[in-house]
C-alpha positions as a printed NumPy array, in Angstrom:
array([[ 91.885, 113.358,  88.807],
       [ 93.658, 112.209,  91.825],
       [ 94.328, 108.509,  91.759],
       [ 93.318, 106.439,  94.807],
       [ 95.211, 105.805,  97.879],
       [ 96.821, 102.21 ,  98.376],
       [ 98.514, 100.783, 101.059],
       [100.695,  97.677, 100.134],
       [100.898,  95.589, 103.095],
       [102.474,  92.105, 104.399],
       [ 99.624,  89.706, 103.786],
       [101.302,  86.905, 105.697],
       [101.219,  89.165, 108.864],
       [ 98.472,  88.797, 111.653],
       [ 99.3  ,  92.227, 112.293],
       [ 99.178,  93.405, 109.079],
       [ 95.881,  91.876, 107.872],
       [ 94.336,  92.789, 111.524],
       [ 95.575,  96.509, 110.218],
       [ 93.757,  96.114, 106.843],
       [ 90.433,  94.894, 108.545],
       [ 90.441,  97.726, 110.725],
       [ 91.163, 100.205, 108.028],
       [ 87.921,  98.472, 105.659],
       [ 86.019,  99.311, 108.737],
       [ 86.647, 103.068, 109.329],
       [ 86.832, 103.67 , 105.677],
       [ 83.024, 104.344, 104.929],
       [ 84.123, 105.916, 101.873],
       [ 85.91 , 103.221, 100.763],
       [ 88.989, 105.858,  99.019],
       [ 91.686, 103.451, 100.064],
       [ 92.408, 100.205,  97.816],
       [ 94.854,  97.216,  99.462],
       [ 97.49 ,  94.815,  98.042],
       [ 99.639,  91.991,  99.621],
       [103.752,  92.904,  99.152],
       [103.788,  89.402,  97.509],
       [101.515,  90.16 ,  94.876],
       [102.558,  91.439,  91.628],
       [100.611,  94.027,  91.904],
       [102.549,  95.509,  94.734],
       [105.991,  94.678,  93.044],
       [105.092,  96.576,  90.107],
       [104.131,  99.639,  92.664],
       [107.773,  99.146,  94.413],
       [109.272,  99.223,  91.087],
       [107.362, 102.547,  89.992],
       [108.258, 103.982,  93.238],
       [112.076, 102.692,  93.267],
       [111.274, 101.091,  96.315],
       [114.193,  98.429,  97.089],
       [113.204,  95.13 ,  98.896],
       [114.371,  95.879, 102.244],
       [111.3  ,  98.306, 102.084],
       [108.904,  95.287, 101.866],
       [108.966,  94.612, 105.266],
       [107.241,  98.073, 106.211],
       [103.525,  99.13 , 105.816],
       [103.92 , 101.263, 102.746],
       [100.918, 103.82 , 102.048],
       [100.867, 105.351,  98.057],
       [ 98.74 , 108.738,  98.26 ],
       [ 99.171, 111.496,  95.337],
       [101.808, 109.455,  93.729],
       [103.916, 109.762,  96.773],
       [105.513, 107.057,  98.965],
       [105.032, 106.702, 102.388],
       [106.617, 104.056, 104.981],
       [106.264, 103.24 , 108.719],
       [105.075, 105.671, 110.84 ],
       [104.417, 108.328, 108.521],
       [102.236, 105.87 , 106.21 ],
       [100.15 , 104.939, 109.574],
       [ 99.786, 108.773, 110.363],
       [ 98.661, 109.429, 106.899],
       [ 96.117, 106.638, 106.528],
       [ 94.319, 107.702, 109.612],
       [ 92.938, 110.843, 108.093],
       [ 91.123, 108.398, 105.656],
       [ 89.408, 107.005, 108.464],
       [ 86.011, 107.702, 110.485],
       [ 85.744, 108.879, 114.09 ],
       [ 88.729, 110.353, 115.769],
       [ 90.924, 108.54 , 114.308],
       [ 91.562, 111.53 , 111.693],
       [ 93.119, 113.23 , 115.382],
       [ 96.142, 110.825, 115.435],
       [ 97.543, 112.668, 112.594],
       [ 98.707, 115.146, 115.095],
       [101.367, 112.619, 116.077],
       [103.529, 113.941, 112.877],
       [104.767, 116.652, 115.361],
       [107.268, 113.95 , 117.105],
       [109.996, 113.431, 115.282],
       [110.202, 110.945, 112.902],
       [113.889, 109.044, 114.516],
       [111.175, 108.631, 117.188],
       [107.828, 107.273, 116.01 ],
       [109.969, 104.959, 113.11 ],
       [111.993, 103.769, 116.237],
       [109.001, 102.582, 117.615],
       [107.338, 101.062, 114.43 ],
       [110.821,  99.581, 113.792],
       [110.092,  97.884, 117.344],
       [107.178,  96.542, 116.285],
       [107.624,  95.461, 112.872],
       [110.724,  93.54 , 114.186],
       [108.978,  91.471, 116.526],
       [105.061,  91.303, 114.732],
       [105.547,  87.93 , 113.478],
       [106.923,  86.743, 117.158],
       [103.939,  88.823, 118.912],
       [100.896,  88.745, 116.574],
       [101.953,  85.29 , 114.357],
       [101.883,  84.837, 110.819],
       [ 99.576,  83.025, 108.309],
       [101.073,  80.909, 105.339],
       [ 99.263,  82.391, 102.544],
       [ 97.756,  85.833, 102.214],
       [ 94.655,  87.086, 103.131],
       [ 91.833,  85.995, 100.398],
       [ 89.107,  88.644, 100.42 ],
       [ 85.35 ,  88.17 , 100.343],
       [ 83.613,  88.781,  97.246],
       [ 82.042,  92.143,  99.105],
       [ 85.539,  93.181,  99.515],
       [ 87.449,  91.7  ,  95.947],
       [ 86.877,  95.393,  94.621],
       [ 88.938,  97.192,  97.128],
       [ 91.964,  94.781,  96.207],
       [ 94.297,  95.29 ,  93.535],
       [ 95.594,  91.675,  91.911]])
């Protein structure tokens, strides 16, 4: 049986939660399950997946057991998704120096550009299911 995918994402980050929202939309099969980086939930996954805590600042995406960051983890999670989104996948052709330079870009300055909250995201009760806490 092959165990759901999960992203673990920064759930103080406008960016981040505007990510998740847009991911719960295009979803319709509702495959991919969330947690916040500060929930114990996601530490235990970090542990697990000898993640170190430098790596917490990235959008990390768990599929098959296997650990994905940045760009790669974006890439991946779009195949999950409705539409044509499943098309942006072909974007694993650049080379990774390349599209993690430009995630690096943005995940530097995503608090400065997009804001932060000061507590993470609560989910509605619709939603509770497809979060992991």
């Amino acid at each position: 049986m092959r165990a759901q995918p999960i992203i673990l994402f920064d759930g103080v980050c406008n960016l981040c939660n505007s990510a998740v929202n847009f991911v719960i939309k295009r979803d319709k099969k509702n495959e991919i399950k969330f947690a916040p980086l500060q929930s114990e939930t996601a530490k235990k996954f970090l542990a697990n997946h000898k993640l170190t805590a430098g790596e917490m600042k990235y959008f990390i995406f768990i599929e098959n057991e296997k650990t994905h960051i940045r760009s790669t983890a974006v890439l991946k999670v779009c195949r999950y998704l409705n539409g044509l989104w499943p098309l942006m996948y072909g974007f694993m052709i650049i080379p990774k120096f390349i599209r993690d330079g430009v995630y690096n870009i943005v995940a530097k300055n995503r608090y400065k550009w997009f804001g932060q909250k000061n507590e993470c995201m609560i989910p509605t009760p619709e939603l509770q299911a497809r979060f992991l806490n």
